[in-house]
Structure formats: C-alpha cells, structure tokens
Amino acid sequence: MKEGLIVYLVGGQEIPEPSDLSEKCRELGLPAQQVELVARSQGFFTVEDAWHHLLTRGFGRISLLVAQWQPDALNPIHPPVRLCG
C-alpha cells in the first residue's frame, strides 16, 4: 500500500526552496512515498485538497502531521494522525 503524508504548516513560516520536505520527514521517522504541504502561501490551501490529491493518485494510507518550520528543521507539534488506510 502506498503511503502519503500531509504536512500542515502552522505559524505562517515558509519552507525555503532548497529544503527537501520528504527528507525532513524521513529524519523524523516518517517515511512516505509522497509528501504534500498545506500552508498559507505554499502547497495546497486545505488539508482536504491535499488528501483528495493523494487519494486520486492511489495512496491507500494517508497521515497528517501538524508542524512548525524551524531554521532548517521541521518541528512536529503533535504525533501524526492517520486519516485513512
């Protein structure tokens, strides 16, 4: 089953372009075949849009991580929540 992860970024920060969000998630022990971002000015506008995007691409297990961006690091606020699968 393909695994997807949605990162919901809070705090209004932006992830700098050279940063690899998938790699930052792997460093946190959250391997996913595809990572989608939901933020105010980057990625998708809503979690539902990102969820639908992953579902239509065949991802059976999708999780949500609420996090803040620290300088060159992703800081989870809560443990990831499984949305489906």
mmCIF file of C-alpha atoms in Angstrom:
data_model
loop_
_atom_site.group_PDB
_atom_site.id
_atom_site.type_symbol
_atom_site.label_atom_id
_atom_site.label_comp_id
_atom_site.label_asym_id
_atom_site.label_seq_id
_atom_site.Cartn_x
_atom_site.Cartn_y
_atom_site.Cartn_z
ATOM 1 C CA MET A 1 0.000 0.000 0.000
ATOM 2 C CA LYS A 2 1.380 3.396 -0.965
ATOM 3 C CA GLU A 3 1.858 5.812 1.939
ATOM 4 C CA GLY A 4 1.319 9.549 1.709
ATOM 5 C CA LEU A 5 1.882 12.273 4.276
ATOM 6 C CA ILE A 6 0.302 15.702 4.521
ATOM 7 C CA VAL A 7 2.316 18.296 6.440
ATOM 8 C CA TYR A 8 0.124 21.112 7.771
ATOM 9 C CA LEU A 9 2.443 24.016 8.474
ATOM 10 C CA VAL A 10 1.356 26.438 11.210
ATOM 11 C CA GLY A 11 2.875 29.716 12.330
ATOM 12 C CA GLY A 12 2.995 31.451 8.972
ATOM 13 C CA GLN A 13 6.547 30.391 8.137
ATOM 14 C CA GLU A 14 7.599 29.321 4.683
ATOM 15 C CA ILE A 15 9.903 26.450 3.834
ATOM 16 C CA PRO A 16 12.897 27.747 1.878
ATOM 17 C CA GLU A 17 13.104 26.385 -1.685
ATOM 18 C CA PRO A 18 16.268 24.284 -1.436
ATOM 19 C CA SER A 19 14.803 22.334 1.528
ATOM 20 C CA ASP A 20 13.644 18.771 0.859
ATOM 21 C CA LEU A 21 10.412 18.241 2.822
ATOM 22 C CA SER A 22 10.407 14.480 2.167
ATOM 23 C CA GLU A 23 13.913 14.183 3.609
ATOM 24 C CA LYS A 24 12.962 16.233 6.693
ATOM 25 C CA CYS A 25 10.026 13.858 7.283
ATOM 26 C CA ARG A 26 12.286 10.796 6.919
ATOM 27 C CA GLU A 27 14.631 12.320 9.517
ATOM 28 C CA LEU A 28 11.639 12.399 11.895
ATOM 29 C CA GLY A 29 10.973 8.716 11.238
ATOM 30 C CA LEU A 30 8.015 9.374 8.930
ATOM 31 C CA PRO A 31 8.785 7.653 5.647
ATOM 32 C CA ALA A 32 6.257 8.362 2.923
ATOM 33 C CA GLN A 33 6.350 7.852 -0.796
ATOM 34 C CA GLN A 34 4.846 11.292 -1.333
ATOM 35 C CA VAL A 35 4.671 14.319 0.979
ATOM 36 C CA GLU A 36 2.261 17.178 0.342
ATOM 37 C CA LEU A 37 2.416 20.550 2.064
ATOM 38 C CA VAL A 38 -0.526 22.617 3.296
ATOM 39 C CA ALA A 39 0.497 26.163 4.208
ATOM 40 C CA ARG A 40 -0.733 29.704 3.893
ATOM 41 C CA SER A 41 1.408 30.597 0.895
ATOM 42 C CA GLN A 42 2.855 27.248 -0.251
ATOM 43 C CA GLY A 43 1.476 23.898 -1.340
ATOM 44 C CA PHE A 44 -2.235 23.200 -1.018
ATOM 45 C CA PHE A 45 -4.700 25.602 0.574
ATOM 46 C CA THR A 46 -6.600 22.979 2.623
ATOM 47 C CA VAL A 47 -5.948 19.541 4.074
ATOM 48 C CA GLU A 48 -8.955 18.233 2.141
ATOM 49 C CA ASP A 49 -7.410 19.298 -1.175
ATOM 50 C CA ALA A 50 -4.115 17.569 -0.367
ATOM 51 C CA TRP A 51 -5.984 14.464 0.869
ATOM 52 C CA HIS A 52 -8.019 14.288 -2.345
ATOM 53 C CA HIS A 53 -4.850 14.737 -4.406
ATOM 54 C CA LEU A 54 -3.196 11.751 -2.702
ATOM 55 C CA LEU A 55 -6.328 9.578 -2.863
ATOM 56 C CA THR A 56 -6.751 10.119 -6.594
ATOM 57 C CA ARG A 57 -3.134 9.059 -7.115
ATOM 58 C CA GLY A 58 -3.704 5.692 -5.425
ATOM 59 C CA PHE A 59 -2.358 6.300 -1.936
ATOM 60 C CA GLY A 60 -4.133 3.933 0.468
ATOM 61 C CA ARG A 61 -2.622 5.127 3.744
ATOM 62 C CA ILE A 62 -2.530 8.874 4.349
ATOM 63 C CA SER A 63 -1.363 10.589 7.536
ATOM 64 C CA LEU A 64 -1.426 14.203 8.713
ATOM 65 C CA LEU A 65 1.416 15.917 10.565
ATOM 66 C CA VAL A 66 0.892 19.354 12.129
ATOM 67 C CA ALA A 67 4.259 21.080 12.415
ATOM 68 C CA GLN A 68 6.167 24.346 12.522
ATOM 69 C CA TRP A 69 9.223 25.205 10.482
ATOM 70 C CA GLN A 70 12.332 25.996 12.498
ATOM 71 C CA PRO A 71 15.556 27.101 10.817
ATOM 72 C CA ASP A 72 16.381 24.114 8.579
ATOM 73 C CA ALA A 73 14.158 21.708 10.550
ATOM 74 C CA LEU A 74 10.579 20.532 10.810
ATOM 75 C CA ASN A 75 9.234 20.638 14.384
ATOM 76 C CA PRO A 76 6.137 18.424 14.934
ATOM 77 C CA ILE A 77 3.534 19.880 17.276
ATOM 78 C CA HIS A 78 1.658 16.578 17.732
ATOM 79 C CA PRO A 79 2.285 12.997 16.609
ATOM 80 C CA PRO A 80 0.995 12.215 13.111
ATOM 81 C CA VAL A 81 -2.657 11.243 12.747
ATOM 82 C CA ARG A 82 -3.780 8.603 10.259
ATOM 83 C CA LEU A 83 -6.531 9.987 8.030
ATOM 84 C CA CYS A 84 -7.187 6.760 6.144
ATOM 85 C CA GLY A 85 -5.771 3.314 5.495
#
